[in-house]
PDB file of C-alpha atoms in Angstrom:
ATOM      1  CA  ARG A 935      89.199  39.568  87.648  1.00  0.00           C
ATOM      2  CA  CYS A 936      87.784  39.887  91.053  1.00  0.00           C
ATOM      3  CA  LEU A 937      84.730  37.833  90.391  1.00  0.00           C
ATOM      4  CA  ALA A 938      86.855  35.388  88.170  1.00  0.00           C
ATOM      5  CA  GLN A 939      86.960  31.786  89.435  1.00  0.00           C
ATOM      6  CA  ASP A 940      89.776  30.914  87.593  1.00  0.00           C
ATOM      7  CA  ALA A 941      91.927  33.984  88.822  1.00  0.00           C
ATOM      8  CA  PRO A 942      94.328  33.009  91.586  1.00  0.00           C
ATOM      9  CA  ALA A 943      93.125  34.662  95.093  1.00  0.00           C
ATOM     10  CA  ALA A 944      95.946  37.155  95.142  1.00  0.00           C
ATOM     11  CA  VAL A 945      94.706  38.414  91.600  1.00  0.00           C
ATOM     12  CA  GLN A 946      91.215  38.276  92.860  1.00  0.00           C
ATOM     13  CA  LYS A 947      91.950  40.678  96.071  1.00  0.00           C
ATOM     14  CA  ASP A 948      94.177  42.971  93.953  1.00  0.00           C
ATOM     15  CA  ALA A 949      91.436  43.419  91.135  1.00  0.00           C
ATOM     16  CA  LEU A 950      88.981  44.183  94.207  1.00  0.00           C
ATOM     17  CA  TYR A 951      91.539  46.915  95.621  1.00  0.00           C
ATOM     18  CA  PHE A 952      91.401  48.603  92.143  1.00  0.00           C
ATOM     19  CA  ILE A 953      87.557  48.219  92.119  1.00  0.00           C
ATOM     20  CA  LEU A 954      87.297  49.710  95.790  1.00  0.00           C
ATOM     21  CA  ASP A 955      89.290  52.579  94.791  1.00  0.00           C
ATOM     22  CA  GLN A 956      86.662  53.481  92.156  1.00  0.00           C
ATOM     23  CA  LEU A 957      83.917  53.524  94.336  1.00  0.00           C
ATOM     24  CA  GLU A 958      82.690  56.628  96.004  1.00  0.00           C
ATOM     25  CA  ALA A 959      81.711  54.865  99.291  1.00  0.00           C
ATOM     26  CA  PHE A 960      85.290  53.905  99.881  1.00  0.00           C
ATOM     27  CA  ASP A 961      86.565  57.531  99.615  1.00  0.00           C
ATOM     28  CA  ASP A 962      88.101  59.512 102.567  1.00  0.00           C
ATOM     29  CA  GLU A 963      85.375  62.116 103.362  1.00  0.00           C
ATOM     30  CA  ASP A 964      86.801  65.412 103.877  1.00  0.00           C
ATOM     31  CA  GLY A 965      90.467  63.989 104.905  1.00  0.00           C
ATOM     32  CA  GLU A 966      88.956  62.199 107.694  1.00  0.00           C
ATOM     33  CA  ASN A 967      91.341  59.957 109.741  1.00  0.00           C
ATOM     34  CA  GLU A 968      91.755  56.931 107.220  1.00  0.00           C
ATOM     35  CA  LYS A 969      92.140  54.633 110.679  1.00  0.00           C
ATOM     36  CA  ALA A 970      89.046  55.800 112.086  1.00  0.00           C
ATOM     37  CA  VAL A 971      86.215  53.004 112.061  1.00  0.00           C
ATOM     38  CA  PRO A 972      83.061  53.886 109.586  1.00  0.00           C
ATOM     39  CA  ASP A 973      79.923  53.958 111.000  1.00  0.00           C
ATOM     40  CA  GLU A 974      77.350  51.371 110.397  1.00  0.00           C
ATOM     41  CA  ARG A 975      75.517  53.634 107.866  1.00  0.00           C
ATOM     42  CA  LYS A 976      78.781  54.186 106.018  1.00  0.00           C
ATOM     43  CA  ARG A 977      79.500  50.441 106.092  1.00  0.00           C
ATOM     44  CA  ALA A 978      76.243  49.674 104.706  1.00  0.00           C
ATOM     45  CA  GLN A 979      76.738  52.424 101.854  1.00  0.00           C
ATOM     46  CA  GLN A 980      80.296  50.589 101.116  1.00  0.00           C
ATOM     47  CA  LEU A 981      78.659  47.144 101.320  1.00  0.00           C
ATOM     48  CA  ASP A 982      75.865  48.553  98.983  1.00  0.00           C
ATOM     49  CA  ALA A 983      78.451  49.819  96.335  1.00  0.00           C
ATOM     50  CA  ILE A 984      80.132  46.404  96.276  1.00  0.00           C
ATOM     51  CA  ALA A 985      76.794  44.863  95.618  1.00  0.00           C
ATOM     52  CA  SER A 986      75.561  47.355  92.945  1.00  0.00           C
ATOM     53  CA  TYR A 987      79.489  46.827  91.211  1.00  0.00           C
ATOM     54  CA  ALA A 988      78.743  42.822  91.256  1.00  0.00           C
ATOM     55  CA  ALA A 989      75.224  42.920  90.214  1.00  0.00           C
ATOM     56  CA  HIS A 990      75.893  45.158  87.352  1.00  0.00           C
ATOM     57  CA  THR A 991      78.960  43.080  86.271  1.00  0.00           C
ATOM     58  CA  LEU A 992      76.772  39.865  86.794  1.00  0.00           C
ATOM     59  CA  THR A 993      73.857  41.090  85.001  1.00  0.00           C
ATOM     60  CA  ASN A 994      75.855  42.658  81.745  1.00  0.00           C
ATOM     61  CA  GLY A 995      74.639  40.840  78.739  1.00  0.00           C
ATOM     62  CA  PRO A 996      71.838  38.576  77.768  1.00  0.00           C
ATOM     63  CA  VAL A 997      72.159  36.382  80.657  1.00  0.00           C
ATOM     64  CA  PRO A 998      68.467  35.878  82.271  1.00  0.00           C
ATOM     65  CA  ILE A 999      68.181  36.817  86.068  1.00  0.00           C
ATOM     66  CA  ASP A1000      67.587  33.319  87.553  1.00  0.00           C
ATOM     67  CA  ARG A1001      71.105  32.358  85.801  1.00  0.00           C
ATOM     68  CA  ILE A1002      73.242  34.836  87.189  1.00  0.00           C
ATOM     69  CA  ARG A1003      76.614  33.558  88.848  1.00  0.00           C
ATOM     70  CA  VAL A1004      75.706  34.986  92.185  1.00  0.00           C
ATOM     71  CA  GLU A1005      77.728  32.463  93.736  1.00  0.00           C
ATOM     72  CA  ALA A1006      81.020  34.401  92.141  1.00  0.00           C
ATOM     73  CA  VAL A1007      80.301  36.970  94.814  1.00  0.00           C
ATOM     74  CA  ASP A1008      81.421  34.348  97.517  1.00  0.00           C
ATOM     75  CA  LEU A1009      84.960  35.495  95.932  1.00  0.00           C
ATOM     76  CA  LEU A1010      84.398  39.046  96.871  1.00  0.00           C
ATOM     77  CA  VAL A1011      83.597  37.955 100.584  1.00  0.00           C
ATOM     78  CA  LYS A1012      86.764  35.904 100.758  1.00  0.00           C
ATOM     79  CA  SER A1013      89.031  38.669  99.256  1.00  0.00           C
ATOM     80  CA  LEU A1014      87.607  41.283 101.644  1.00  0.00           C
ATOM     81  CA  ARG A1015      88.284  39.094 104.820  1.00  0.00           C
ATOM     82  CA  GLU A1016      91.749  38.881 103.338  1.00  0.00           C
ATOM     83  CA  MET A1017      92.114  42.787 103.362  1.00  0.00           C
ATOM     84  CA  PRO A1018      92.992  44.149 106.736  1.00  0.00           C
ATOM     85  CA  GLU A1019      91.313  47.250 106.389  1.00  0.00           C
ATOM     86  CA  HIS A1020      88.262  45.954 105.350  1.00  0.00           C
ATOM     87  CA  ARG A1021      88.161  42.319 106.844  1.00  0.00           C
ATOM     88  CA  GLY A1022      85.404  43.518 109.456  1.00  0.00           C
ATOM     89  CA  LEU A1023      82.959  45.035 106.599  1.00  0.00           C
ATOM     90  CA  VAL A1024      81.787  41.502 105.809  1.00  0.00           C
ATOM     91  CA  THR A1025      80.789  40.480 109.268  1.00  0.00           C
ATOM     92  CA  ASP A1026      79.418  43.696 110.484  1.00  0.00           C
ATOM     93  CA  TRP A1027      76.222  42.105 110.524  1.00  0.00           C
ATOM     94  CA  SER A1028      73.989  45.004 111.386  1.00  0.00           C
ATOM     95  CA  ALA A1029      75.494  47.173 108.343  1.00  0.00           C
ATOM     96  CA  MET A1030      74.926  44.137 106.015  1.00  0.00           C
ATOM     97  CA  LEU A1031      71.602  43.885 107.163  1.00  0.00           C
ATOM     98  CA  ARG A1032      70.885  47.365 106.604  1.00  0.00           C
ATOM     99  CA  ALA A1033      72.231  47.250 103.244  1.00  0.00           C
ATOM    100  CA  ILE A1034      69.657  44.722 102.377  1.00  0.00           C
ATOM    101  CA  ARG A1035      66.725  46.478 104.016  1.00  0.00           C
ATOM    102  CA  ASP A1036      67.629  49.871 102.643  1.00  0.00           C
ATOM    103  CA  ASP A1037      67.030  48.335  99.199  1.00  0.00           C
ATOM    104  CA  ASN A1038      68.586  51.083  97.450  1.00  0.00           C
ATOM    105  CA  ALA A1039      68.851  51.079  93.435  1.00  0.00           C
ATOM    106  CA  ALA A1040      71.723  49.377  91.865  1.00  0.00           C
ATOM    107  CA  ALA A1041      74.095  51.890  90.597  1.00  0.00           C
ATOM    108  CA  THR A1042      77.429  51.861  88.559  1.00  0.00           C
ATOM    109  CA  ALA A1043      80.483  53.783  90.057  1.00  0.00           C
ATOM    110  CA  HIS A1044      79.010  56.971  87.946  1.00  0.00           C
ATOM    111  CA  HIS A1045      75.862  57.024  89.823  1.00  0.00           C
ATOM    112  CA  VAL A1046      73.993  55.648  86.706  1.00  0.00           C
ATOM    113  CA  THR A1047      71.193  53.699  87.581  1.00  0.00           C
ATOM    114  CA  ALA A1048      71.806  49.842  86.350  1.00  0.00           C
ATOM    115  CA  GLY A1049      68.246  48.832  86.165  1.00  0.00           C
ATOM    116  CA  ASP A1050      65.417  46.360  87.256  1.00  0.00           C
ATOM    117  CA  ARG A1051      67.596  43.357  86.595  1.00  0.00           C
ATOM    118  CA  ALA A1052      70.480  44.726  88.194  1.00  0.00           C
ATOM    119  CA  ASN A1053      68.342  45.790  91.689  1.00  0.00           C
ATOM    120  CA  VAL A1054      67.361  42.129  91.716  1.00  0.00           C
ATOM    121  CA  ALA A1055      70.722  41.176  91.378  1.00  0.00           C
ATOM    122  CA  LYS A1056      71.783  43.378  94.037  1.00  0.00           C
ATOM    123  CA  GLN A1057      69.584  42.096  96.369  1.00  0.00           C
ATOM    124  CA  ARG A1058      70.495  38.457  95.824  1.00  0.00           C
ATOM    125  CA  VAL A1059      74.282  39.505  95.880  1.00  0.00           C
ATOM    126  CA  LEU A1060      73.822  40.999  99.167  1.00  0.00           C
ATOM    127  CA  VAL A1061      72.274  37.843 100.640  1.00  0.00           C
ATOM    128  CA  ARG A1062      74.600  35.669  99.057  1.00  0.00           C
ATOM    129  CA  MET A1063      77.192  38.011 100.539  1.00  0.00           C
ATOM    130  CA  LEU A1064      75.553  37.789 104.204  1.00  0.00           C
ATOM    131  CA  ALA A1065      75.256  33.665 104.006  1.00  0.00           C
ATOM    132  CA  CYS A1066      78.923  33.601 102.518  1.00  0.00           C
ATOM    133  CA  ALA A1067      80.322  35.842 105.319  1.00  0.00           C
ATOM    134  CA  ALA A1068      78.150  33.739 108.041  1.00  0.00           C
ATOM    135  CA  ARG A1069      79.662  30.459 106.486  1.00  0.00           C
ATOM    136  CA  GLU A1070      83.263  31.830 106.555  1.00  0.00           C
ATOM    137  CA  GLU A1071      83.083  33.279 109.788  1.00  0.00           C
ATOM    138  CA  VAL A1072      81.687  30.134 111.623  1.00  0.00           C
ATOM    139  CA  GLY A1073      84.220  27.991 109.472  1.00  0.00           C
ATOM    140  CA  SER A1074      87.046  29.869 111.025  1.00  0.00           C
ATOM    141  CA  VAL A1075      86.311  29.124 114.301  1.00  0.00           C
ATOM    142  CA  ALA A1076      84.658  25.608 114.093  1.00  0.00           C
ATOM    143  CA  ASP A1077      85.965  22.309 112.593  1.00  0.00           C
ATOM    144  CA  ALA A1078      85.088  21.469 108.938  1.00  0.00           C
ATOM    145  CA  GLU A1079      82.276  18.575 109.949  1.00  0.00           C
ATOM    146  CA  PHE A1080      80.407  21.499 112.045  1.00  0.00           C
ATOM    147  CA  LEU A1081      78.677  22.752 108.846  1.00  0.00           C
ATOM    148  CA  HIS A1082      77.941  19.530 107.477  1.00  0.00           C
ATOM    149  CA  ARG A1083      76.361  17.984 110.514  1.00  0.00           C
ATOM    150  CA  GLY A1084      72.729  17.069 109.963  1.00  0.00           C
ATOM    151  CA  ALA A1085      72.591  18.313 106.194  1.00  0.00           C
ATOM    152  CA  ASP A1086      70.995  15.329 104.992  1.00  0.00           C
TER     153      ASP A1086
END
């Protein structure tokens, strides 16, 4: 439900919490302090895990790669921004760029490679997450007209 556009924002966020609990990248390593801020590499792995989940979900079925609903990823970014402990994840620009640059194979939560379609989709998901996070961040500090000026 975290990618369901018809679900209320609270349901999307709760569903994403459930997904994050399933992803190894969000596990507390060796009892580390949960309040400690993860380093860039760890954050890139977390972003990669979220993108892999989304890519696997969006490419499930016979949907052609050019028709996947990559815009649904905006819901993930908005949900992450509403989670106090994960808010900074989508605005960690260096981690986001590292996740895009590393170009790891998309995998399921059980480390099963998801395939070429999911790999392509994962890169699109990461780029969309970066664009949405930037748009949301600018929108939170600028007036609504700022993003639409000169967009003709």
